[in-house]
Every structure is written in structure tokens, then in C-alpha cells.
Coordinates of C-alpha atoms and ligand atoms in Angstrom, one line a residue:
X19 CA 84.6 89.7 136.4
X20 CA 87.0 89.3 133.7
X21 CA 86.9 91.1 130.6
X22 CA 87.1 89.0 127.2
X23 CA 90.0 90.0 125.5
X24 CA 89.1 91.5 122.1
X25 CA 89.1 89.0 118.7
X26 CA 91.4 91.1 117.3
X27 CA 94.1 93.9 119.3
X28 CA 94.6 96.8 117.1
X29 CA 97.1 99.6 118.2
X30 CA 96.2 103.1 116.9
X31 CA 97.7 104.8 114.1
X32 CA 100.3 106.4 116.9
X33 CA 101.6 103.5 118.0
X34 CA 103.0 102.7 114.7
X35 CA 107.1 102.4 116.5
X36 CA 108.9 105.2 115.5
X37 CA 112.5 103.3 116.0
X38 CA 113.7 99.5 114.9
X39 CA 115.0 97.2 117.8
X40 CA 118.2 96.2 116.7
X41 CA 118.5 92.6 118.5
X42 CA 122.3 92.3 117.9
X43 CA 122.5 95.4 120.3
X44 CA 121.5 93.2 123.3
X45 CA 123.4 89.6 122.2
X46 CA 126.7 88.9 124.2
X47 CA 127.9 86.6 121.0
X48 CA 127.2 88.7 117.8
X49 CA 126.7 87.4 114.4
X50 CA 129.8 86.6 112.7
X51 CA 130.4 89.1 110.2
X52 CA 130.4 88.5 106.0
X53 CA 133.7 87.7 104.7
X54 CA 135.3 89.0 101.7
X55 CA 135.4 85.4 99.1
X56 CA 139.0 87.3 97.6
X57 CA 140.8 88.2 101.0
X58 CA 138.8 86.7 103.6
X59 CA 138.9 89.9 106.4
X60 CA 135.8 90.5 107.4
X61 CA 134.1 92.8 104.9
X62 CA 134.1 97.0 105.4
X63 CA 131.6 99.0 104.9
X64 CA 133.9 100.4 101.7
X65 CA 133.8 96.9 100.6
X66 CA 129.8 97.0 100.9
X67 CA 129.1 100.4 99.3
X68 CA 129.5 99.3 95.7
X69 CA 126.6 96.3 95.8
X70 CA 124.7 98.1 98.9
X71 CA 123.0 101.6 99.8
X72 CA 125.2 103.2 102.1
X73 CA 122.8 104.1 104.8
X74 CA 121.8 99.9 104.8
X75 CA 125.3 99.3 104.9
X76 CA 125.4 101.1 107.9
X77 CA 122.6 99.5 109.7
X78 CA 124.2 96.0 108.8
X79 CA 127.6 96.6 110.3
X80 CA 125.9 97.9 113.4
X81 CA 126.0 95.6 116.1
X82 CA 125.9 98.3 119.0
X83 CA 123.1 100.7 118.6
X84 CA 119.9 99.5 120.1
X85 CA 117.6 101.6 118.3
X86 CA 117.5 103.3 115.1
X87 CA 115.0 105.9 114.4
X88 CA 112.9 105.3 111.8
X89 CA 112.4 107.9 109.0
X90 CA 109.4 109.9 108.8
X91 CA 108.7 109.4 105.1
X92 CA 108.8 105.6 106.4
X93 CA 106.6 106.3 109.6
X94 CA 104.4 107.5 107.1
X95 CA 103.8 104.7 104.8
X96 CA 104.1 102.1 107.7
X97 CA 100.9 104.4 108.7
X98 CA 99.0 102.8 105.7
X99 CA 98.9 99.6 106.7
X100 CA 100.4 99.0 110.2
X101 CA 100.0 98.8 112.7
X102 CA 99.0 95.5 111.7
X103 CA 96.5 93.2 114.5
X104 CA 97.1 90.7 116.4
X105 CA 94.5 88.4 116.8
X106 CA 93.1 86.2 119.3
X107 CA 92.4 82.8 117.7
X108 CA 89.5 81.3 119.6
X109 CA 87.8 79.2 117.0
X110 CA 91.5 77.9 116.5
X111 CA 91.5 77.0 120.2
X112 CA 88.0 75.7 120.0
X113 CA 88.5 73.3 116.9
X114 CA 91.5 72.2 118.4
X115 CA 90.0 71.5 121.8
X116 CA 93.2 73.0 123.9
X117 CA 93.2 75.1 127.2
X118 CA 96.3 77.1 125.2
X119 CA 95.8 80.9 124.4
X120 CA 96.7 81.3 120.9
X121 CA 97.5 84.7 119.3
X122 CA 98.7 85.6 115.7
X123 CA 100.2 88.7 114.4
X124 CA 98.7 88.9 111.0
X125 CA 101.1 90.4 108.6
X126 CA 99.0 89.6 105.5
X127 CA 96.9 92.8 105.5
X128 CA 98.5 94.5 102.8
X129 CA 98.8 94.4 98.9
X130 CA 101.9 92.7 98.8
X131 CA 100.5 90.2 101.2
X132 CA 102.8 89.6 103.2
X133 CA 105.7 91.2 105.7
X134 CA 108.0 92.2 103.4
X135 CA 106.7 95.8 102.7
X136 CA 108.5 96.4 106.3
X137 CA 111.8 96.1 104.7
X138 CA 111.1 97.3 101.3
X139 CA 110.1 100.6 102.2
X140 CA 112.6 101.4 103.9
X141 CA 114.9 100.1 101.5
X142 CA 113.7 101.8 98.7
X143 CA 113.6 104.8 100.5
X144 CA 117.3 104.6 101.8
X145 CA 118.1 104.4 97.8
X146 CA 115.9 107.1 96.7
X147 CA 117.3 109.4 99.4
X148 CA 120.8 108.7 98.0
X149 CA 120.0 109.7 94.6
X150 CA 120.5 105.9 92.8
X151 CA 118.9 105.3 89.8
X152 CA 117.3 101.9 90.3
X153 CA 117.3 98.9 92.0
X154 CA 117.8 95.2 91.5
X155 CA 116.5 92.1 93.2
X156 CA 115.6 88.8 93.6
X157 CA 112.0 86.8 94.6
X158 CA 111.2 83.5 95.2
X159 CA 107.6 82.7 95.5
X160 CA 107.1 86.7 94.5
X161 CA 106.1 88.6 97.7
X162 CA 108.9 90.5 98.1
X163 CA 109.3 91.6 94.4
X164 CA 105.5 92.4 94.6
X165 CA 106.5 94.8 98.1
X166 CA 109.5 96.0 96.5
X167 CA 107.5 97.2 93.4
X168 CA 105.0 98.9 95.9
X169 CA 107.3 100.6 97.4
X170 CA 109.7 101.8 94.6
X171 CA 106.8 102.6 92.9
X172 CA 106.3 104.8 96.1
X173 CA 109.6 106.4 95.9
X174 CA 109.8 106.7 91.9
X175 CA 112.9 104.1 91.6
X176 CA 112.6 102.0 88.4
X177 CA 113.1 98.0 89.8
X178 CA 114.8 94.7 87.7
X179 CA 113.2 91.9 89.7
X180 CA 114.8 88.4 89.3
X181 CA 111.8 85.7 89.8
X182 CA 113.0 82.5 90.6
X183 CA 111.5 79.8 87.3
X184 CA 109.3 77.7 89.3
X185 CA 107.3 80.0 90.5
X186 CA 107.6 82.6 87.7
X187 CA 105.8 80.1 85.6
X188 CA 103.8 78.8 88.7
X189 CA 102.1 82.0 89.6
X190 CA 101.5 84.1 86.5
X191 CA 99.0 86.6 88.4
X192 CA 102.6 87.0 91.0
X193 CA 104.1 88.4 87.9
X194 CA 101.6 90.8 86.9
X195 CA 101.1 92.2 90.0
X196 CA 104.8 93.0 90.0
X197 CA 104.6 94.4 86.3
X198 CA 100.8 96.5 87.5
X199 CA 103.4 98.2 90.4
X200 CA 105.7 99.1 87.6
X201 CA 108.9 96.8 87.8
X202 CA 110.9 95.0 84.8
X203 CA 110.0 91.0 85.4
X204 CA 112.8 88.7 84.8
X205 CA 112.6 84.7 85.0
X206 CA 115.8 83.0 86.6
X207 CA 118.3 81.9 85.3
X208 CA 117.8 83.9 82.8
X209 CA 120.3 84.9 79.3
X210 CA 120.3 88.7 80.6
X211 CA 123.5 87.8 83.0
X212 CA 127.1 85.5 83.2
X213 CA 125.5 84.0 85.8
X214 CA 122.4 83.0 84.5
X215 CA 123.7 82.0 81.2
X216 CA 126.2 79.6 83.3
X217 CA 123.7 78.0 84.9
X218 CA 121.5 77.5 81.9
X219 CA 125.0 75.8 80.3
X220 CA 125.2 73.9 83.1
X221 CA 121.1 72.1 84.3
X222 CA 119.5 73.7 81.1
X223 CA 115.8 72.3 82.7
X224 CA 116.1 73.9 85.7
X225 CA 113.5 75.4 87.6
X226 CA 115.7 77.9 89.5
X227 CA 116.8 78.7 93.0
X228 CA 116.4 81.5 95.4
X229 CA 120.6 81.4 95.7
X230 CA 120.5 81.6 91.5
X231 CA 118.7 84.4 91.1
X232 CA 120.8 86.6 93.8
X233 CA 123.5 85.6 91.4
X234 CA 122.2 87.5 88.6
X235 CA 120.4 90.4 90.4
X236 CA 123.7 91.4 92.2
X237 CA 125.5 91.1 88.4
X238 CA 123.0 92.9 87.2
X239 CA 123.5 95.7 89.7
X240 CA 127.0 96.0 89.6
X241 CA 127.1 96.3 85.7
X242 CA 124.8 99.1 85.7
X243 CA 125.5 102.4 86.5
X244 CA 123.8 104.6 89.2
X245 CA 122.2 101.2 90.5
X246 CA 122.5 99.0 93.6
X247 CA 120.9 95.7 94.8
X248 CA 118.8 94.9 97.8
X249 CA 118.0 91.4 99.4
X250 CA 114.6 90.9 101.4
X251 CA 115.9 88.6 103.8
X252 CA 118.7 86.9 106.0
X253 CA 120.5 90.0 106.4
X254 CA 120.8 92.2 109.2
X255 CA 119.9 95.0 108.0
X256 CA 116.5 93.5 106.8
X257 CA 115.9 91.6 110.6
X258 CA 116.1 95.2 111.9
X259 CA 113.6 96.5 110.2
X260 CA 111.0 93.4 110.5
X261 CA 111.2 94.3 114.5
X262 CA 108.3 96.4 114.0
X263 CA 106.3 93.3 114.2
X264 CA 107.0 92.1 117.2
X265 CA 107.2 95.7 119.2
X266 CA 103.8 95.9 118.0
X267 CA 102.9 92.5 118.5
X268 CA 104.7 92.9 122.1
X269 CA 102.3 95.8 122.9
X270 CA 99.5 94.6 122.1
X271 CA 100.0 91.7 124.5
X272 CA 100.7 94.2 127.5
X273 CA 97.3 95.9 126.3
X274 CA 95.1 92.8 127.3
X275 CA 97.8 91.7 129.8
X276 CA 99.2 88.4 127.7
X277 CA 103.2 87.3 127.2
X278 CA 103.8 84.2 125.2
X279 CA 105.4 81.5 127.0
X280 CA 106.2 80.4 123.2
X281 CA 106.6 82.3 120.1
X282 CA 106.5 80.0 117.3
X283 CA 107.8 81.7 113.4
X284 CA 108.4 80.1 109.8
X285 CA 111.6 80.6 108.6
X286 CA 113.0 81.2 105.2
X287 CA 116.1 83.3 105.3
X288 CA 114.8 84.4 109.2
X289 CA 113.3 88.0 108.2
X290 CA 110.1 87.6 109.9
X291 CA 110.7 85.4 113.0
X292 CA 113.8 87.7 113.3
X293 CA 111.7 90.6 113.6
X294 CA 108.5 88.6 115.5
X295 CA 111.1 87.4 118.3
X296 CA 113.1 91.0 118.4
X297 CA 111.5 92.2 121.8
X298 CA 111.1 88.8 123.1
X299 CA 114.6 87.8 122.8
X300 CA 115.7 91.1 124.1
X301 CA 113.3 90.1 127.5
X302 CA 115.1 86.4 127.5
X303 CA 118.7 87.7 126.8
X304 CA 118.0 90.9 129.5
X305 CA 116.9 88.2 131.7
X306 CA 113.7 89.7 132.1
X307 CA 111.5 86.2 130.9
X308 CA 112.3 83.4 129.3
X309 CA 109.9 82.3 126.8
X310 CA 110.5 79.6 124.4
X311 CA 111.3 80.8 121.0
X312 CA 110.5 77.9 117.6
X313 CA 111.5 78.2 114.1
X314 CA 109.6 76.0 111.9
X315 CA 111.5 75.1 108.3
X316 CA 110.1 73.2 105.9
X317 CA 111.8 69.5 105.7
X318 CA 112.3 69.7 102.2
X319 CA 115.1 72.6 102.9
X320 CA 116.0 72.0 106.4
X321 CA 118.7 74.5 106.8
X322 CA 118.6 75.0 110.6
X323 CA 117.7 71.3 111.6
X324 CA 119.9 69.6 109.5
X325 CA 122.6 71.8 107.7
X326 CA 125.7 72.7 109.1
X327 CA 127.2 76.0 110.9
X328 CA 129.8 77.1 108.7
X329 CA 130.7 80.2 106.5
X330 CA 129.1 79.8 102.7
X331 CA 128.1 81.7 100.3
X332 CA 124.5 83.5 100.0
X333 CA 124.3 82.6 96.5
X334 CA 124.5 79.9 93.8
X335 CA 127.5 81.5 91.2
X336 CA 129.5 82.0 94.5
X337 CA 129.6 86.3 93.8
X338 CA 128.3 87.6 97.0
X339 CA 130.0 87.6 100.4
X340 CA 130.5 84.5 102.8
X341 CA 128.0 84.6 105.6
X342 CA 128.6 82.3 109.0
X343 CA 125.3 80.2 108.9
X344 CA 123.7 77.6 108.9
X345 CA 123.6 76.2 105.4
X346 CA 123.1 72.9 103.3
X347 CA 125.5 74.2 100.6
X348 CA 125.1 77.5 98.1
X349 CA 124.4 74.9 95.3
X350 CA 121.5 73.3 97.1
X351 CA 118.5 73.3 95.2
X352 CA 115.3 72.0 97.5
X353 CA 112.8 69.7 96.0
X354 CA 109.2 70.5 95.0
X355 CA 107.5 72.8 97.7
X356 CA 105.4 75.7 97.2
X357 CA 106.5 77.4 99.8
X358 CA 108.4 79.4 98.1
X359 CA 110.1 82.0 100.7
X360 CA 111.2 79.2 102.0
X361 CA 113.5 77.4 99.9
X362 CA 116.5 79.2 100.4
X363 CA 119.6 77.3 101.2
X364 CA 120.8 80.0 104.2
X365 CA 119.5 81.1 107.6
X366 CA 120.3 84.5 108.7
X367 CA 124.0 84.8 110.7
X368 CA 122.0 86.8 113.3
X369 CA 119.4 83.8 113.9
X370 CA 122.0 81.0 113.5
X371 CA 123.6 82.2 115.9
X372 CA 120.9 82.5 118.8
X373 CA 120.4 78.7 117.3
X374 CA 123.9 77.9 118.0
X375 CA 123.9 79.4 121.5
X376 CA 120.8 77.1 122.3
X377 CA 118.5 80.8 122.8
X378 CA 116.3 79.3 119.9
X379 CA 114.9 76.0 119.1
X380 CA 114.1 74.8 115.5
X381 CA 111.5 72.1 113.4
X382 CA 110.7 70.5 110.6
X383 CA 107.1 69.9 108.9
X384 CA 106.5 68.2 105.6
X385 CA 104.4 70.2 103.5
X386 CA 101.2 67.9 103.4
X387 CA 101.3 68.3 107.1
X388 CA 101.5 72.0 106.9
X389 CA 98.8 72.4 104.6
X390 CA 96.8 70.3 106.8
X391 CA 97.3 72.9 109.3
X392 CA 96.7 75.6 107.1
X393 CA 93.3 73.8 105.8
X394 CA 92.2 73.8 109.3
X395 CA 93.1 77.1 110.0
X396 CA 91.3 78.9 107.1
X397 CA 88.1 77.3 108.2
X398 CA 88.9 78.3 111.8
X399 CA 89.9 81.8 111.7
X400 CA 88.7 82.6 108.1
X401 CA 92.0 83.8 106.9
X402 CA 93.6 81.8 103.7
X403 CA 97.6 81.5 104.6
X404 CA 100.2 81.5 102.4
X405 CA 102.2 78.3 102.3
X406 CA 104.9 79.8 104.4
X407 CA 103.1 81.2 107.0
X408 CA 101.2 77.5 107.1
X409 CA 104.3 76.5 108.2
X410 CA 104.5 78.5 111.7
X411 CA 100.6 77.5 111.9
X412 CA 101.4 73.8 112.0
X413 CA 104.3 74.8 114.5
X414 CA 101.8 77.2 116.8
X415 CA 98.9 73.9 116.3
X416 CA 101.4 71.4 117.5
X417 CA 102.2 73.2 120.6
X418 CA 98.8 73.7 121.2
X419 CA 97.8 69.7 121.2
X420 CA 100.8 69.0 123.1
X421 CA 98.9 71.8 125.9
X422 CA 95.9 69.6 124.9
X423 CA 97.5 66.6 126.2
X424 CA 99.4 68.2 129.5
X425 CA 96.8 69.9 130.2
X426 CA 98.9 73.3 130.0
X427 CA 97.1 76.8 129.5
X428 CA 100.2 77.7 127.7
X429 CA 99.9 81.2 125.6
X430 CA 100.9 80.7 122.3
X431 CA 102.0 83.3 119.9
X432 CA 102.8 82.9 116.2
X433 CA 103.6 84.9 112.9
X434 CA 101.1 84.5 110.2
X435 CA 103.7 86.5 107.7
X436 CA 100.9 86.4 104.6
X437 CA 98.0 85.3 102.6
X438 CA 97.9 82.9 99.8
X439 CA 96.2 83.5 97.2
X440 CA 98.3 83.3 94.6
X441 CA 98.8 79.3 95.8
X442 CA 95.8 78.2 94.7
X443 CA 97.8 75.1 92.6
X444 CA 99.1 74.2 95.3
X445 CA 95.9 74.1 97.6
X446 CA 94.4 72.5 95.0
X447 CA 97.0 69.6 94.9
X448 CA 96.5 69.4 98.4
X449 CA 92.8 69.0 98.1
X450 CA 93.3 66.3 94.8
X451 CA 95.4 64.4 97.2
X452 CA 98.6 64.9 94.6
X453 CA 100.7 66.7 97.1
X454 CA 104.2 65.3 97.4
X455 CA 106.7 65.3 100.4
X456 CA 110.5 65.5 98.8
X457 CA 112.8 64.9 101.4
X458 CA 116.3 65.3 101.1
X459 CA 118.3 61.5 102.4
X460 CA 121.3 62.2 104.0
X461 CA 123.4 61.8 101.1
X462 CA 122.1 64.0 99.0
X463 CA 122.6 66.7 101.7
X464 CA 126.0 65.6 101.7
X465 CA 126.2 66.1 97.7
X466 CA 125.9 69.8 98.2
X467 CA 128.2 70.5 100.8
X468 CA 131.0 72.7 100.4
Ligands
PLP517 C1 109.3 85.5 102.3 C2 108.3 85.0 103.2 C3 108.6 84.2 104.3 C4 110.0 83.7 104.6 O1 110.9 84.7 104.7 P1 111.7 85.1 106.0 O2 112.7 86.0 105.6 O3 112.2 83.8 106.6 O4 110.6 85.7 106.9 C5 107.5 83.8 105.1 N1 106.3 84.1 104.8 C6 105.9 84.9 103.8 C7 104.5 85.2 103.5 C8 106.9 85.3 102.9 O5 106.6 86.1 101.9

């Protein structure tokens, strides 16, 4: 007789991992390395130090160790929320009428509501142990400057957080979460930096980019003594420690006897599928399996499907390093989408690069197709997604028809990185029927490049 596998696997407390998989350990072509704009050697760590921790700066130039142990003061907050479940979605499979096995590692479970609180404490712990003074940053749709406030708030750091316009004025309740947790709340562009003020000079009714903001929290930063600047995304250092998602999630698969033959992931600047696919890729680079690995991007910002591989800036003022990705051009600025996290114009060197090898395959969705999917899978599963995670639901749905129509029993895991509450207007122009779909053409794209 077989058993039923559980609706939701949930490791215990113990299992929390007590090192990061560092994926670039195990990849025969490494991620290029930043450049330096004013020389253009690839960057040392001396070079780093003065924007950067030191102890991140080591973890980002490290392309050899395997696994880093993970700091008991980290172990121990991971401990209040993670490990996170992984769930077995069978009123997904059921509404969807597929033989496929779908699984989703929920990362939502948490205040910040969403994966970033894997980075952030350890980031804010690495500056506290180094005796800084404060930290600056940047956020998008607001997740990340809501984990970052959790945990500097945690570690007693004072935090500037740069919120992208849009959704600064979008999601009011974002903000005051951030300002509840103790942070300083700054719309962007804003007239507190050289780079905001230039931007202001230059599209004085715009809404703001992901790439803007960088601009000014790195300025911001550097100008102020005793504090340094931390990104929640596309770097290395931040992929390294989003692996504890899928070394959980890869556990709890061997518990009820399950590997994906597809591991599908939004991706914004590649945190979260970086760090879902970790152990997976390690298994398909070691030759040990060879499952398929997806990135789903919104089409509105299609930085892996349609931009080009080349080195670029990770911001819009041109201040921070080059990085070798793919890219639509550091002065991109996506249409109307509300998926906020995603709507940078960058992947993540480290995830480019699997792209560019052909270890990774990557997709578009529009976002009234996504939010189809994420319609269908609230009433499913019962769990409201945030608009970027509804993009790796649409991904993990549309590999399930396709088993529909093959007839397949394929096993299917995604990320479901958050929750959405704080989307509501945009759910609710989904419902009204007012959603858009902006699409870049072809020239436009062109426009921005370098
Ligand atoms: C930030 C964010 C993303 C996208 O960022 P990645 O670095 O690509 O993971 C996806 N989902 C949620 C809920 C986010 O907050």
C-alpha cells in the first residue's frame, strides 16, 4: 500500500542547514566577475570594501568554497521561521485535471512575506558584527526593505531604504511596515542624492526604477560615515544565501521519496530561483540527474529572453560596478507591472551564465496571464501570491497542462517566493478587467541599449 504523501512536508527545527551551498563552487564556467567602470580589471576585494561589508565581500569573490558555515546568531533567527514547507498542491493538480505532481516551496510565511529575510539577516548581521553604523538600500515593490528593517531592527542597525516611486505611492501600508520595523523611508528619485536630483532634472514625472534607486542608496552610503550598502538580489553573495531554500526544499523531497524532473522559479534579479535551483543544479552539473531547470520573467522586462549578454551597469546613474549579464540596458525603465521584484533591468552573472551555457531554460508571461494563474491558484491551494511569485505559478501551471496533454506524470516543483497582500490594486484591476499588458517592441529595446 502506498502512503499519501503529507499536504504539506515540514522539516524540524534541526534541519534548519547550518551551511549555504555555494553553486559557483561546482560550475566549470564561473560567473564573470564585476568590473571596475574607471579601470576595467576585474574588481578586488579592496576595491569592494568601501561600498560592501567585508565579510560579504568575501563570500562574493568566492567561487571555490562549496559551503560556508552559517553563523549561529543567523541559525538562530532562520529558526523563527524556517524551515519553511513545502507543499504538495493537490487541489492545484485537481483543478487543473493533470497526472503531474506539483510541489511548492512556500517562502511567504514570514512578516516580510517573502524570501528575502534569508539574505537580510545575514546581511545585517555581517554589518553589525563589523561594528558599522547603518545601512543603506534599495526596494522595489517593498519586500526586501520590509526584511531588511526586520532584521536590522534585529541586530540594532539604523536603515535608509530607497523605495522605488511607483510603488512607494502604490502601496502605502509597504511603507509603514518598513517605518513600524524602524527604518528611514525614502521615495526614488528622490532630492536627498546627485543622483536622484539628476534624474528628477532629467524625466521630472517619473515613477522610478529599481536601477535608480541603487543609484542613490549606494551615494548615500558612501557619503556617510561608518555606513555601507547592501543589495537584496543579483549578486552572489545574496544567491548564496537564498540556497537555504532549495537544500530544504531538496530534503523534503528525499523525505516522501520525490525529485523534480522540473524546477520552475520567477526571476527578478535571480535571488530566489538561484537559491531554489542551488542543490538541483549542483545534481545536474555533478552529473548526478538532470532535471529541467525554468525561469519565468515577466514580458514587460524580459531581461533573460530577450536582452543581451554583455557587461552593464547594475544601476541607472552608471556608479556601481559592470556586471556580465544579461541586460536590456541600465537606463531601461519597464512599463506598468505590479510585479515589482521584477522589474529590474539585470539578471544575476551567476544565473546568466548557467543561461548562456544552455544548463537553464527561460520564459515570458504577460501579467494578465500570470494573474490568471495566480487567481486560480488562491482558490486552489488557499494561499494569496504575490505578483511575482504568480509568475513561477503560471510557469509550474503551464508545465503541468502540457503533462495534461502528453499524458506525463511529470513532478513539478516551483518557488512560491511570497504573499500578496499588499497588491490588492492590482488584483483588483485584474478583477475590473483594467489590467494592461506593456510590452516592450523591438525598438524600444534597442533605445536602451548600451
Ligand atoms: C524580490 C522578489 C522576487 C524577485 O527577486 P529575485 O531576486 O529574482 O528572487 C520574487 N518574489 C518575491 C515575493 C520578491 O519579493
Amino acid at each position: 500500500m502506498s502512503v499519501k504523501i503529507p499536504n504539506r512536508i515540514i522539516l524540524p527545527e534541526d534541519k534548519v542547514p547550518q551551511q549555504w551551498y555555494n553553486l559557483r563552487a561546482d560550475m566549470v564556467n564561473k560567473p564573470a566577475p564585476l568590473l571596475s567602470p574607471a579601470t576595467g580589471e576585474a574588481l578586488k576585494a579592496e576595491e569592494l570594501t568601501p561600498v560592501f561589508c567585508e565579510e560579504l565581500v568575501k563570500q562574493e569573490l568566492d567561487d571555490t568554497t562549496p559551503y560556508i558555515d552559517i553563523p549561529e546568531e543567523v541559525q538562530e533567527y532562520y529558526r523563527t521561521f524556517r524551515p519553511a514547507p513545502l507543499h504538495r498542491a493537490y487541489r492545484l493538480e485537481q483543478a487543473l485535471d493533470t497526472p503531474a505532481r506539483i510541489y511548492f516551496k512556500f517562502e511567504g510565511n514570514n512578516t516580510s512575506g517573502s524570501h528575502k529575510l534569508n539574505s537580510a539577516v545575514a546581511q545585517a548581521y555581517f554589518a553589525k558584527k563589523q561594528g558599522l553604523k547603518g545601512l543603506t538600500t534599495e526596494t522595489g515593490a517593498g519586500q526586501w526593505g520590509t526584511a531588511l528593517a526586520m532584521a536590522c531592527t534585529h541586530f540594532g542597525l539604523p536603515l535608509t531604504v530607497y523605495m522605488v516611486k511607483g510603488s512607494y505611492l502604490q502601496k502605502p501600508y509597504r511603507r509603514s511596515v518598513i517605518q513600524t520595523f524602524g527604518a528611514e523611508i525614502i521615495a526614488s528619485p528622490s532630492d536627498t542624492t546627485n543622483a536622484g536630483r539628476g534624474i528628477l532634472a532629467k524625466r521630472p514625472g517619473t515613477t522610478g526604477s529599481l536601477g535608480c534607486a541603487i543609484s542613490e542608496a549606494v551615494e548615500k552610503a558612501v557619503t556617510t560615515e561608518g555606513y555601507k550598502y547592501v543589495l537584496g538580489s543579483v549578486l552572489n553573495q545574496v544567491l548564496l544565501h537564498q540556497s537555504v531554500i532549495g537544500l530544504e526544499a531538496k530534503e523534503a523531497m528525499e523525505l516522501v521519496d520525490e525529485y523534480p524532473d522540473v524546477v520552475v522559479g520567477c526571476a527578478g534579479g535571480g535571488s530566489n530561483l538561484g537559491g531554489l535551483i542551488a542543490p538541483f543544479m549542483q545534481d545536474k552539473l555533478l552529473g548526478r540527474a538532470n532535471p529541467r531547470i525554468v525561469a519565468v520573467e515577466p514580458a514587460s522586462c524580459p531581461s533573460l529572453t530577450r536582452g543581451r549578454f554583455v557587461y552593464d551597469f547594475c544601476d541607472t546613474a552608471q556608479i556601481t560596478p559592470l556586471a556580465k549579464m544579461y541586460t536590456l540596458g541600465c537606463g531601461f525603465i519597464p512599463g506598468a507591472n505590479h510585479a515589482g521584484g521584477l522589474r529590474f533591468h539585470g539578471m544575476s552573472p551567476l544565473l546568466s551564465q548557467l543561461y548562456h551555457d544552455g544548463l537553464m531554460e527561460a520564459i515570458s508571461r504577460e501579467q494578465t496571464n500570470v494573474f490568471a494563474a495566480a487567481a486560480l491558484f488562491s482558490k486552489a491551494e488557499g494561499i494569496l501570491p504575490a505578483p511575482e511569485s504568480a509568475h513561477a505559478i503560471r510557469g509550474a501551471i503551464d508545465e503541468a497542462l502540457a503533462c495534461k496533454e502528453s499524458g506525463e506524470a511529470k513532478v513539478i516543483l516551483f518557488g512560491l517566493t511570497g504573499t500578496g497582500y499588499f497588491d490588492m490594486s492590482a488584483y483588483e484591476q485584474y478583477l475590473g478587467g483594467t489590467m494592461t499588458d506593456e510590452i516592450p517592441t523591438d525598438e524600444e529595446l534597442r533605445s536602451f541599449e548600451g
